[in-house]
Amino acid sequence: MTSRYDEVYRRWQRAPLEHWAEAAEAVTWFKRWDRLLDDSRAPFYRWFVGAEVNSCYNALDRHVEAGHGAQAALIYDSPVTRTVRKLSYAELQKEVATAAGMLKALGVEKGDRVILYMPMVPETAVAMLACARIGAIHSVVFGGFAPRELATRIDDAKPKLMIAASCGIEPGRVIAYKPLLDGAIELARHKPQACILLQRPMEEAELIKGRDHDWHELMAKARPADVVPVAATDPLYVLYTSGTTGKPKGVVRDNGGHLVALSWSMPNIYGVAPGECWWAASDVGWVVGHSYIVYGPLFHRTQSILFEGKPVGTPDAGVYWRVIAEHGCVAMFTAPTAFRAIKREDPNGVLVQNHDLARFRTLFLAGERADPDTVKWAEDKLKRPVIDHWWQTESGWPMAANCVGLGQLPVKYGSPTKAVPGYDIRVVDEACRELASGRTGAIVVKLPLPPGSLPTLWQNDQGFLDSYMTDSPGFYKTADAGYQDADGYLYVMSRTDDIINVAGHRLSTGAMEEVLSGHPDVAECAVIGVADPLKGQVPLGFAVLKAGVNRPPGEIVGELVARVRQEIGPVAAFRTCTLVARLPKTRSGKILRGTMRRIADAQDYAMPATIDDPAILPEIESALRAVGYARK
Ligand code: COA
Ligand code: AMP
């Protein structure tokens, strides 16, 4: 099949509004828009202004009304609890309507925020859709974050209600969520009116009288709630993501643009048809989970797998193949780190042979740079196209991809291929001058961003301007760096800020530095991301102690590691920290993190012209060698 990509991209360039008006036909609107794009307050763009819609109705009710109620909607596959549970569109609609009634009974109304702190169970998707049904705004917080991170989000979103499970399950251990929830509420200045607890049999939580309610008890007496029409521009959810400070950014997603963009992406990017089975092996706490476990597949009436497990160890490195075969999955999406984990356990792909993958067509990778070795390994073992694609929490859906649904373009290893129709991607220098192909610079996107991308940050228009719109006026700053080749293929190489990518999870080293510098013995510190064969990157800390501190170094390092785990969470994977006498700096006092990273990764480095004292670098090198990094 020859690809229609170029034709569709050019057509979008010529007539973007027509492109989106056509895409909007996939959505059931209660009232159509007055204006497709309102650019009167640029760079605050608004899509489908005047339209009324409901995301839950588009995900569930309309499919049931059209006679597809019996089709599987969600397939909960949980090797950690040995459960497989299928919910049809009709069953999910009934459960979501009841949950919406439960929320209403607790006083939740359109525009109220509800924070979810939940593991990968169907009730998480039910709660999200229940919020959408009544126009409440959900904010899901990933379970691997610690109470302090949850508290920050509570204070920013000011939820009326919180929904949590009693526990999550990690391989070999049960993690009680209730103490984390209680700890977060105690730390937060804002106090939610009520909490709903989903009791899981592996670890039941004690409820606080007057504040906490039992999910099952409330559901048993709740009356189903109707769909509430909302404005296309009303927020559907807020999802917090790491920014360059300890304070996460609340990315806002609207209803209308999100519906249109995700509905377009399912057939055109992922090449998946209604009724087919699709699997995004991520977590609902991340944007991939929002867009491609819950909303995208349900808008498009596919079967979506919700997987509670890991690529290895639940029970082995063959679990992905078992799930694909058992449910007849046609395409899956995960992060390269998951494939590196599988490759490490089963390098020859022996376990792939045990399963019938006849229906499986495509593997999609995103969340971090897809290293060519991993892509080639997956291609070789699966004998299927392996498609890297690039996006962010902010965009909500792919910005660069090989749009398989439009006909696959040739794969170039190390590249997520080309700009998706809707995105005009450029590479620029510090003065925002466009760079020639092959030259590395900041990756920016010409405004307006397409439907589905963030319209602003939660109650923080100024933060939106400062973070994304100021450095390159007229463009959105992705904070990624890379280049485009002469064929227009994009190569995303690194971040331009302090964000690192740990096992596909986006984390701020700045936030970790804030935690380290809070230790009473630490005078100053730095955290950098160093290369890791499994997780892509892991954080590594340096601390300079205050004069006169003479406690055992191992004890202090242990406290620093524990502190990051307690304050940010296990997801940060902060395990290594080294004590040094001083940090390398420029003459103006800026810590030379880039040089430290190159030394740690055993790469060549040039002595920075601005370095204050070159003699510090050998000290750093030997400190790094002592913890297993730098040239041996
Ligand atoms: N609740 C509580 N703790 C959690 C958690 C959750 N939802 N998710 C992860 N954690 C904990 C883990 O138990 C682990 O704790 P530990 O330090 O005590 O071992 C820590 O956070 C780090 O977890 P993780 O990043 O999952 O690393 P891992 O070493 O357990 O597993 C992989 C490595 C590669 C197998 C795993 O990261 C993975 O499956 N990644 C898939 C990619 C993905 O989901 N990406 C999301 C974007 S698409
Ligand atoms: P998140 O917001 O958590 O989805 O993280 C987004 C960031 O992950 C991007 O800004 C990139 O730095 C990185 N990323 C995501 N996908 C890719 C990819 N395909 N190639 C390179 N980097 C990626």
PDB file of N, CA and C in Angstrom, residues 204-234:
ATOM      1  N   GLU A 204      -7.333  -4.490  53.070  1.00  0.00           N
ATOM      2  CA  GLU A 204      -8.473  -3.591  53.259  1.00  0.00           C
ATOM      3  C   GLU A 204      -8.050  -2.405  54.121  1.00  0.00           C
ATOM      4  N   ALA A 205      -8.627  -1.270  53.841  1.00  0.00           N
ATOM      5  CA  ALA A 205      -8.237  -0.060  54.569  1.00  0.00           C
ATOM      6  C   ALA A 205      -9.236   0.236  55.677  1.00  0.00           C
ATOM      7  N   GLU A 206      -8.745   0.869  56.728  1.00  0.00           N
ATOM      8  CA  GLU A 206      -9.657   1.326  57.775  1.00  0.00           C
ATOM      9  C   GLU A 206     -10.208   2.688  57.357  1.00  0.00           C
ATOM     10  N   LEU A 207     -11.507   2.844  57.428  1.00  0.00           N
ATOM     11  CA  LEU A 207     -12.095   4.088  56.949  1.00  0.00           C
ATOM     12  C   LEU A 207     -12.225   5.103  58.077  1.00  0.00           C
ATOM     13  N   ILE A 208     -12.051   6.364  57.738  1.00  0.00           N
ATOM     14  CA  ILE A 208     -12.207   7.428  58.738  1.00  0.00           C
ATOM     15  C   ILE A 208     -13.674   7.857  58.721  1.00  0.00           C
ATOM     16  N   LYS A 209     -14.296   7.727  59.873  1.00  0.00           N
ATOM     17  CA  LYS A 209     -15.739   8.019  59.969  1.00  0.00           C
ATOM     18  C   LYS A 209     -16.021   9.472  59.605  1.00  0.00           C
ATOM     19  N   GLY A 210     -17.051   9.653  58.815  1.00  0.00           N
ATOM     20  CA  GLY A 210     -17.445  11.023  58.460  1.00  0.00           C
ATOM     21  C   GLY A 210     -16.741  11.531  57.217  1.00  0.00           C
ATOM     22  N   ARG A 211     -15.574  10.968  56.886  1.00  0.00           N
ATOM     23  CA  ARG A 211     -14.873  11.427  55.680  1.00  0.00           C
ATOM     24  C   ARG A 211     -14.854  10.354  54.586  1.00  0.00           C
ATOM     25  N   ASP A 212     -14.596   9.115  55.007  1.00  0.00           N
ATOM     26  CA  ASP A 212     -14.383   8.044  54.026  1.00  0.00           C
ATOM     27  C   ASP A 212     -15.650   7.225  53.786  1.00  0.00           C
ATOM     28  N   HIS A 213     -15.800   6.799  52.549  1.00  0.00           N
ATOM     29  CA  HIS A 213     -16.944   5.961  52.171  1.00  0.00           C
ATOM     30  C   HIS A 213     -16.431   4.739  51.427  1.00  0.00           C
ATOM     31  N   ASP A 214     -17.214   3.672  51.491  1.00  0.00           N
ATOM     32  CA  ASP A 214     -16.825   2.443  50.805  1.00  0.00           C
ATOM     33  C   ASP A 214     -17.434   2.443  49.398  1.00  0.00           C
ATOM     34  N   TRP A 215     -16.584   2.278  48.400  1.00  0.00           N
ATOM     35  CA  TRP A 215     -17.033   2.289  46.988  1.00  0.00           C
ATOM     36  C   TRP A 215     -18.214   1.340  46.779  1.00  0.00           C
ATOM     37  N   HIS A 216     -18.035   0.080  47.219  1.00  0.00           N
ATOM     38  CA  HIS A 216     -19.063  -0.927  46.930  1.00  0.00           C
ATOM     39  C   HIS A 216     -20.380  -0.580  47.626  1.00  0.00           C
ATOM     40  N   GLU A 217     -20.290  -0.092  48.865  1.00  0.00           N
ATOM     41  CA  GLU A 217     -21.534   0.263  49.573  1.00  0.00           C
ATOM     42  C   GLU A 217     -22.257   1.405  48.865  1.00  0.00           C
ATOM     43  N   LEU A 218     -21.501   2.410  48.456  1.00  0.00           N
ATOM     44  CA  LEU A 218     -22.142   3.549  47.775  1.00  0.00           C
ATOM     45  C   LEU A 218     -22.718   3.131  46.424  1.00  0.00           C
ATOM     46  N   MET A 219     -21.980   2.295  45.708  1.00  0.00           N
ATOM     47  CA  MET A 219     -22.447   1.863  44.382  1.00  0.00           C
ATOM     48  C   MET A 219     -23.752   1.069  44.511  1.00  0.00           C
ATOM     49  N   ALA A 220     -23.852   0.276  45.594  1.00  0.00           N
ATOM     50  CA  ALA A 220     -25.040  -0.564  45.772  1.00  0.00           C
ATOM     51  C   ALA A 220     -26.294   0.286  45.931  1.00  0.00           C
ATOM     52  N   LYS A 221     -26.137   1.495  46.479  1.00  0.00           N
ATOM     53  CA  LYS A 221     -27.352   2.305  46.678  1.00  0.00           C
ATOM     54  C   LYS A 221     -27.456   3.489  45.720  1.00  0.00           C
ATOM     55  N   ALA A 222     -26.465   3.645  44.837  1.00  0.00           N
ATOM     56  CA  ALA A 222     -26.496   4.821  43.946  1.00  0.00           C
ATOM     57  C   ALA A 222     -27.514   4.638  42.825  1.00  0.00           C
ATOM     58  N   ARG A 223     -28.047   5.762  42.376  1.00  0.00           N
ATOM     59  CA  ARG A 223     -28.977   5.740  41.227  1.00  0.00           C
ATOM     60  C   ARG A 223     -28.237   6.281  40.015  1.00  0.00           C
ATOM     61  N   PRO A 224     -28.390   5.601  38.868  1.00  0.00           N
ATOM     62  CA  PRO A 224     -27.643   6.014  37.687  1.00  0.00           C
ATOM     63  C   PRO A 224     -27.885   7.485  37.337  1.00  0.00           C
ATOM     64  N   ALA A 225     -26.831   8.159  36.915  1.00  0.00           N
ATOM     65  CA  ALA A 225     -26.955   9.580  36.549  1.00  0.00           C
ATOM     66  C   ALA A 225     -26.884   9.737  35.039  1.00  0.00           C
ATOM     67  N   ASP A 226     -27.630  10.709  34.553  1.00  0.00           N
ATOM     68  CA  ASP A 226     -27.647  10.994  33.112  1.00  0.00           C
ATOM     69  C   ASP A 226     -26.401  11.751  32.691  1.00  0.00           C
ATOM     70  N   VAL A 227     -26.187  11.735  31.397  1.00  0.00           N
ATOM     71  CA  VAL A 227     -25.096  12.500  30.795  1.00  0.00           C
ATOM     72  C   VAL A 227     -25.405  13.996  30.901  1.00  0.00           C
ATOM     73  N   VAL A 228     -24.402  14.785  31.276  1.00  0.00           N
ATOM     74  CA  VAL A 228     -24.560  16.244  31.344  1.00  0.00           C
ATOM     75  C   VAL A 228     -23.810  16.876  30.160  1.00  0.00           C
ATOM     76  N   PRO A 229     -24.509  17.572  29.262  1.00  0.00           N
ATOM     77  CA  PRO A 229     -23.787  18.227  28.169  1.00  0.00           C
ATOM     78  C   PRO A 229     -22.858  19.301  28.722  1.00  0.00           C
ATOM     79  N   VAL A 230     -21.641  19.351  28.186  1.00  0.00           N
ATOM     80  CA  VAL A 230     -20.680  20.379  28.603  1.00  0.00           C
ATOM     81  C   VAL A 230     -20.204  21.117  27.354  1.00  0.00           C
ATOM     82  N   ALA A 231     -19.593  22.276  27.569  1.00  0.00           N
ATOM     83  CA  ALA A 231     -19.029  23.001  26.429  1.00  0.00           C
ATOM     84  C   ALA A 231     -17.810  22.227  25.924  1.00  0.00           C
ATOM     85  N   ALA A 232     -17.605  22.261  24.613  1.00  0.00           N
ATOM     86  CA  ALA A 232     -16.432  21.589  24.042  1.00  0.00           C
ATOM     87  C   ALA A 232     -15.156  22.097  24.688  1.00  0.00           C
ATOM     88  N   THR A 233     -15.182  23.350  25.111  1.00  0.00           N
ATOM     89  CA  THR A 233     -13.977  23.969  25.689  1.00  0.00           C
ATOM     90  C   THR A 233     -13.870  23.754  27.204  1.00  0.00           C
ATOM     91  N   ASP A 234     -14.867  23.117  27.810  1.00  0.00           N
ATOM     92  CA  ASP A 234     -14.777  22.833  29.256  1.00  0.00           C
ATOM     93  C   ASP A 234     -13.707  21.779  29.503  1.00  0.00           C
TER      94      ASP A 234
END
